[in-house]
Short mmCIF file of C-alpha atoms in Angstrom, two decimals:
data_model
loop_
_atom_site.label_atom_id
_atom_site.label_comp_id
_atom_site.label_asym_id
_atom_site.label_seq_id
_atom_site.Cartn_x
_atom_site.Cartn_y
_atom_site.Cartn_z
CA UNK A 59 19.88 2.65 -32.84
CA UNK A 60 16.40 4.14 -33.15
CA UNK A 61 14.54 1.57 -31.03
CA UNK A 62 16.95 2.05 -28.14
CA UNK A 63 15.99 5.66 -27.52
CA UNK A 64 12.42 5.08 -26.27
CA UNK A 65 13.82 2.39 -23.97
CA UNK A 66 16.27 4.93 -22.55
CA UNK A 67 13.50 7.46 -21.96
CA UNK A 68 11.36 4.79 -20.31
CA UNK A 69 14.25 3.76 -18.08
CA UNK A 70 14.85 7.37 -17.06
CA UNK A 71 11.15 7.80 -16.24
CA UNK A 72 11.20 4.68 -14.10
CA UNK A 73 14.30 5.91 -12.27
CA UNK A 74 12.60 9.26 -11.64
CA UNK A 75 9.51 7.54 -10.25
CA UNK A 76 11.66 5.34 -8.00
CA UNK A 77 13.59 8.36 -6.73
CA UNK A 78 10.32 10.19 -6.01
CA UNK A 79 8.94 7.19 -4.12
CA UNK A 80 12.08 7.04 -1.99
CA UNK A 81 11.92 10.80 -1.40
CA UNK A 82 8.30 10.53 -0.27
CA UNK A 83 9.12 7.64 2.06
CA UNK A 84 12.03 9.62 3.55
CA UNK A 85 9.90 12.76 3.93
CA UNK A 86 7.32 10.70 5.85
CA UNK A 87 9.92 10.16 8.57
CA UNK A 88 10.56 13.91 8.85
CA UNK A 89 6.83 14.69 8.89
CA UNK A 90 6.30 11.99 11.50
CA UNK A 91 8.97 13.46 13.77
CA UNK A 92 7.50 16.96 13.48
CA UNK A 93 3.98 15.74 14.26
CA UNK A 94 5.28 13.58 17.12
CA UNK A 95 7.01 16.63 18.61
CA UNK A 96 3.85 18.73 18.40
CA UNK A 97 1.64 16.02 19.89
CA UNK A 98 4.19 15.37 22.62
CA UNK A 99 4.10 19.05 23.55
CA UNK A 100 0.27 19.00 23.54
CA UNK A 101 0.29 16.05 25.93
CA UNK A 102 3.00 17.63 28.13
CA UNK A 103 1.13 20.92 28.62
CA UNK A 104 -2.24 19.25 29.30
CA UNK A 105 -1.47 15.89 30.93
CA UNK A 106 -4.42 14.49 28.95
CA UNK A 107 -4.52 10.70 28.57
CA UNK A 108 -6.35 11.10 25.27
CA UNK A 109 -3.57 13.34 23.94
CA UNK A 110 -1.03 10.86 25.30
CA UNK A 111 -2.71 8.15 23.20
CA UNK A 112 -2.56 10.47 20.21
CA UNK A 113 1.16 11.09 20.74
CA UNK A 114 1.83 7.37 21.15
CA UNK A 115 0.16 6.74 17.79
CA UNK A 116 2.60 9.23 16.26
CA UNK A 117 5.49 7.16 17.61
CA UNK A 118 4.03 4.30 15.59
CA UNK A 119 3.86 6.62 12.57
CA UNK A 120 7.59 7.33 12.78
CA UNK A 121 8.54 3.67 13.20
CA UNK A 122 6.33 2.58 10.31
CA UNK A 123 7.63 5.39 8.10
CA UNK A 124 11.15 4.08 8.68
CA UNK A 125 9.95 0.57 7.85
CA UNK A 126 8.27 1.84 4.69
CA UNK A 127 11.48 3.56 3.52
CA UNK A 128 13.51 0.38 4.03
CA UNK A 129 10.85 -1.74 2.29
CA UNK A 130 10.49 0.60 -0.69
CA UNK A 131 14.25 0.73 -1.16
CA UNK A 132 14.51 -3.05 -0.97
CA UNK A 133 11.54 -3.59 -3.29
CA UNK A 134 13.26 -1.52 -6.00
CA UNK A 135 16.22 -3.88 -6.19
CA UNK A 136 16.33 -5.77 -9.51
CA UNK A 137 15.67 -9.49 -9.66
CA UNK A 138 18.70 -11.70 -9.19
CA UNK A 139 19.61 -15.38 -8.98
CA UNK A 140 18.38 -15.61 -5.39
CA UNK A 141 15.03 -13.89 -6.01
CA UNK A 142 14.39 -14.26 -9.76
CA UNK A 143 10.92 -12.69 -9.47
CA UNK A 144 12.25 -9.59 -7.73
CA UNK A 145 11.94 -8.04 -4.28
CA UNK A 146 8.49 -6.51 -4.73
CA UNK A 147 6.91 -8.38 -1.82
CA UNK A 148 9.24 -6.65 0.64
CA UNK A 149 6.67 -3.86 0.86
CA UNK A 150 4.05 -6.29 2.14
CA UNK A 151 6.30 -7.25 5.05
CA UNK A 152 6.59 -3.55 5.90
CA UNK A 153 2.81 -3.19 5.78
CA UNK A 154 2.44 -6.17 8.14
CA UNK A 155 4.92 -4.45 10.50
CA UNK A 156 2.75 -1.34 10.36
CA UNK A 157 -0.27 -3.39 11.39
CA UNK A 158 1.55 -5.10 14.26
CA UNK A 159 2.90 -1.78 15.58
CA UNK A 160 -0.60 -0.31 15.45
CA UNK A 161 -1.96 -3.19 17.53
CA UNK A 162 0.84 -2.83 20.11
CA UNK A 163 0.16 0.91 20.40
CA UNK A 164 -3.55 0.26 20.89
CA UNK A 165 -2.85 -2.16 23.76
CA UNK A 166 -0.61 0.40 25.49
CA UNK A 167 -3.25 3.10 25.08
CA UNK A 168 -5.98 0.84 26.51
CA UNK A 169 -3.79 0.25 29.58
CA UNK A 170 -3.41 3.99 30.17
CA UNK A 171 -7.12 4.52 29.58
CA UNK A 172 -8.03 2.02 32.31
CA UNK A 173 -5.60 3.62 34.77
CA UNK A 174 -6.91 7.10 33.88
CA UNK A 175 -10.50 6.04 34.37
CA UNK A 176 -9.70 4.65 37.83
CA UNK A 177 -7.78 7.82 38.81
CA UNK A 178 -9.40 10.68 36.83
CA UNK A 179 -7.94 14.18 36.59
CA UNK A 180 -8.92 17.15 34.44
CA UNK A 181 -6.29 18.11 31.81
CA UNK A 182 -4.48 21.45 32.11
CA UNK A 183 -4.00 24.31 29.59
CA UNK A 184 -6.92 23.34 27.32
CA UNK A 185 -6.57 26.04 24.66
CA UNK A 186 -2.82 25.59 24.11
CA UNK A 187 -3.08 21.82 23.98
CA UNK A 188 -5.95 21.81 21.47
CA UNK A 189 -4.32 24.39 19.20
CA UNK A 190 -1.04 22.45 19.08
CA UNK A 191 -2.85 19.15 18.47
CA UNK A 192 -4.94 20.76 15.72
CA UNK A 193 -1.82 22.02 13.94
CA UNK A 194 -0.31 18.52 14.04
CA UNK A 195 -3.54 17.06 12.65
CA UNK A 196 -3.59 19.48 9.73
CA UNK A 197 -0.03 18.47 8.79
CA UNK A 198 -0.99 14.80 8.97
CA UNK A 199 -4.07 15.33 6.79
CA UNK A 200 -2.13 17.03 3.99
CA UNK A 201 0.61 14.40 4.03
CA UNK A 202 -1.85 11.49 4.20
CA UNK A 203 -3.42 12.70 0.95
CA UNK A 204 0.02 12.81 -0.69
CA UNK A 205 0.85 9.27 0.46
CA UNK A 206 -2.49 7.79 -0.59
CA UNK A 207 -2.31 9.35 -4.06
CA UNK A 208 1.26 8.21 -4.67
CA UNK A 209 0.59 4.76 -3.19
CA UNK A 210 -2.32 4.20 -5.58
CA UNK A 211 -0.48 5.54 -8.61
CA UNK A 212 2.65 3.44 -8.03
CA UNK A 213 0.90 0.39 -6.47
CA UNK A 214 3.07 0.69 -3.38
CA UNK A 215 1.55 -1.22 -0.40
CA UNK A 216 4.02 0.30 2.07
CA UNK A 217 3.31 3.91 1.03
CA UNK A 218 -0.45 3.28 0.82
CA UNK A 219 -0.48 1.61 4.26
CA UNK A 220 1.38 4.59 5.72
CA UNK A 221 -1.17 6.95 4.17
CA UNK A 222 -4.14 4.97 5.48
CA UNK A 223 -2.67 4.92 8.96
CA UNK A 224 -2.09 8.68 8.90
CA UNK A 225 -5.67 9.24 7.74
CA UNK A 226 -6.89 7.09 10.62
CA UNK A 227 -4.71 9.21 12.91
CA UNK A 228 -6.37 12.36 11.55
CA UNK A 229 -9.85 11.00 12.24
CA UNK A 230 -8.98 9.81 15.74
CA UNK A 231 -7.24 13.10 16.62
CA UNK A 232 -10.28 15.01 15.43
CA UNK A 233 -12.41 12.91 17.76
CA UNK A 234 -9.98 13.51 20.63
CA UNK A 235 -10.07 17.28 20.12
CA UNK A 236 -13.88 17.31 20.01
CA UNK A 237 -14.07 15.09 23.07
CA UNK A 238 -11.61 17.15 25.08
CA UNK A 239 -13.72 20.23 24.46
CA UNK A 240 -16.60 18.33 26.09
CA UNK A 241 -14.32 17.34 28.96
CA UNK A 242 -13.48 20.97 29.65
CA UNK A 243 -17.10 22.08 29.30
CA UNK A 244 -18.63 19.35 31.46
CA UNK A 245 -15.83 18.82 33.97
CA UNK A 246 -16.21 15.05 33.67
CA UNK A 247 -12.59 13.90 33.93
CA UNK A 248 -13.33 10.21 33.20
CA UNK A 249 -14.35 11.15 29.67
CA UNK A 250 -10.68 11.84 28.91
CA UNK A 251 -9.92 8.16 29.57
CA UNK A 252 -12.97 7.07 27.58
CA UNK A 253 -11.67 9.07 24.61
CA UNK A 254 -8.31 7.33 24.86
CA UNK A 255 -10.05 3.94 24.83
CA UNK A 256 -12.04 4.91 21.73
CA UNK A 257 -8.81 5.98 20.02
CA UNK A 258 -7.29 2.60 20.87
CA UNK A 259 -10.26 0.71 19.38
CA UNK A 260 -10.08 2.81 16.23
CA UNK A 261 -6.34 2.07 15.95
CA UNK A 262 -6.99 -1.66 16.42
CA UNK A 263 -9.46 -1.63 13.53
CA UNK A 264 -6.98 0.20 11.33
CA UNK A 265 -4.20 -2.25 12.20
CA UNK A 266 -6.39 -5.24 11.39
CA UNK A 267 -7.22 -3.76 7.98
CA UNK A 268 -3.55 -3.18 7.12
CA UNK A 269 -2.55 -6.71 8.18
CA UNK A 270 -5.42 -8.29 6.24
CA UNK A 271 -4.53 -6.51 3.00
CA UNK A 272 -0.82 -7.28 3.37
CA UNK A 273 -1.39 -10.97 4.02
CA UNK A 274 -3.50 -11.07 0.85
CA UNK A 275 -0.51 -9.74 -1.09
CA UNK A 276 1.84 -12.28 0.48
CA UNK A 277 -0.60 -15.02 -0.52
CA UNK A 278 -0.38 -14.01 -4.22
CA UNK A 279 -3.85 -12.51 -4.45
CA UNK A 280 -5.18 -12.04 -7.99
CA UNK A 281 -5.45 -8.58 -9.54
CA UNK A 282 -8.82 -6.77 -9.20
CA UNK A 283 -11.73 -8.01 -11.34
CA UNK A 284 -11.63 -4.90 -13.53
CA UNK A 285 -7.95 -5.46 -14.34
CA UNK A 286 -8.61 -9.14 -15.05
CA UNK A 287 -11.33 -8.14 -17.50
CA UNK A 288 -8.91 -5.77 -19.26
CA UNK A 289 -6.26 -8.50 -19.50
CA UNK A 290 -8.72 -10.96 -21.04
CA UNK A 291 -9.96 -8.38 -23.54
CA UNK A 292 -6.40 -7.50 -24.62
CA UNK A 293 -5.52 -11.17 -25.13
CA UNK A 294 -8.73 -11.83 -27.09
CA UNK A 295 -8.29 -8.85 -29.42
CA UNK A 296 -4.60 -9.46 -30.14
CA UNK A 297 -4.43 -13.27 -30.35
CA UNK A 298 -5.38 -13.47 -34.03
CA UNK A 299 -3.83 -16.59 -35.56
CA UNK A 300 -4.06 -18.58 -32.31
CA UNK A 301 -6.94 -20.88 -31.38
CA UNK A 302 -7.49 -20.18 -27.72
CA UNK A 303 -5.94 -18.92 -24.47
CA UNK A 304 -6.65 -20.80 -21.26
CA UNK A 305 -5.47 -21.14 -17.66
CA UNK A 306 -5.06 -17.35 -17.39
CA UNK A 307 -3.61 -16.54 -13.97
CA UNK A 308 -2.61 -13.26 -12.36
CA UNK A 309 -1.02 -12.19 -9.11
CA UNK A 310 0.00 -8.90 -7.55
CA UNK A 311 3.34 -8.33 -5.82
CA UNK A 312 3.67 -4.71 -4.77
CA UNK A 313 3.63 -2.56 -7.90
CA UNK A 314 4.32 -5.57 -10.15
CA UNK A 315 1.57 -7.54 -11.88
CA UNK A 316 2.36 -11.08 -13.01
CA UNK A 317 0.37 -12.68 -15.84
CA UNK A 318 0.75 -16.17 -17.20
CA UNK A 319 -1.42 -18.25 -19.54
CA UNK A 320 -1.37 -20.99 -22.15
CA UNK A 321 -1.78 -20.03 -25.81
CA UNK A 322 -2.97 -22.78 -28.17
CA UNK A 323 -1.88 -22.44 -31.82
CA UNK A 324 -2.38 -24.68 -34.91
CA UNK A 325 0.04 -27.60 -34.94
CA UNK A 326 1.36 -26.62 -38.36
CA UNK A 327 2.22 -23.08 -37.28
CA UNK A 328 5.92 -22.24 -37.28
CA UNK A 329 7.76 -21.19 -34.15
CA UNK A 330 8.39 -17.76 -35.69
CA UNK A 331 4.68 -17.21 -36.32
CA UNK A 332 3.70 -18.32 -32.80
CA UNK A 333 6.40 -16.11 -31.34
CA UNK A 334 5.10 -13.14 -33.32
CA UNK A 335 1.62 -13.63 -31.82
CA UNK A 336 3.11 -13.76 -28.33
CA UNK A 337 5.10 -10.59 -28.97
CA UNK A 338 1.97 -8.80 -30.16
CA UNK A 339 -0.03 -9.85 -27.10
CA UNK A 340 2.79 -8.92 -24.72
CA UNK A 341 3.22 -5.48 -26.26
CA UNK A 342 -0.48 -4.68 -25.89
CA UNK A 343 -0.62 -6.04 -22.34
CA UNK A 344 2.28 -3.79 -21.37
CA UNK A 345 0.35 -0.82 -22.73
CA UNK A 346 -2.77 -1.75 -20.77
CA UNK A 347 -1.14 -2.83 -17.49
CA UNK A 348 1.86 -0.97 -16.08
CA UNK A 349 4.76 -2.77 -14.38
CA UNK A 350 3.87 -6.21 -15.67
CA UNK A 351 5.75 -9.48 -16.16
CA UNK A 352 4.22 -11.88 -18.69
CA UNK A 353 4.76 -15.60 -19.26
CA UNK A 354 3.08 -17.31 -22.22
CA UNK A 355 3.24 -21.08 -22.69
CA UNK A 356 2.58 -22.02 -26.34
CA UNK A 357 0.80 -25.34 -26.95
CA UNK A 358 -0.30 -27.28 -30.07
CA UNK A 359 -4.00 -27.58 -30.93
CA UNK A 360 -4.42 -31.05 -29.39
CA UNK A 361 -3.84 -29.38 -26.00
CA UNK A 362 -6.89 -27.15 -26.45
CA UNK A 363 -9.35 -27.23 -23.55
CA UNK A 364 -12.10 -25.38 -25.42
CA UNK A 365 -12.35 -23.07 -22.47
CA UNK A 366 -10.95 -19.71 -21.44
CA UNK A 367 -10.65 -17.32 -24.39
CA UNK A 368 -11.59 -18.79 -27.76
CA UNK A 369 -10.02 -16.76 -30.57
CA UNK A 370 -12.39 -16.16 -33.46
#
């Protein structure tokens, strides 16, 4: 009965982390709606095209937050007969949706910027509009930090993508506020449209980055070089009794890391002994790499390639 208790504690911790991730994803929707309301009011009182572009980006934030919640919830489903490796890649599809929505928003903003440049008009109520927009930006900045930290800790592409987009929103809004101050000071109405165009270009760059990273995940990109080094070191240190480990492969799927390799053992070694070595390596890998699934293919010594990790 003793060994079952740590497993229970571990399971409870995992459930708590999953619940927190879902709570964060759900809170993003609420935050997005609040910020959208504030930015909508700022645009309404000023009539600024730049603030319109800022509000439109917040619409994207709300839609992508909803997509992130759905993806995170789906990704937490356990593996089954249909998807034996789990639903972890669902988050990458959400991140791709984020990128596509960002691109669509940028195109709409560019359209308004062109129309505003051709028919310029100075925005109204400058102080009220800037104060409201500044308050919305501060909320976004705080929440973006929360999302980025949790996304990194839990290896959640959907949460991390949402955080990166919000941070981009903070930067672009800061530029809009600074630019609108110049508009009011100089009286050059066309600059309002120029600001909106710059926001659109910044959004396009952000969307491209999100799509690129997500496609990498869908294509089974390997884990970072530092993690690969750790994996190789763990195998080398804990493979005593084996001859070598070769064809070491890794891939990342959301928060899950998949590791598989071939372990060469002496031909005379018993199955029990080879299994014990595998168990030892797996246990140490699970300590070094969180949320990992490991597959080890045991081979006799004539299958040795004299490459990879040679066990001394």
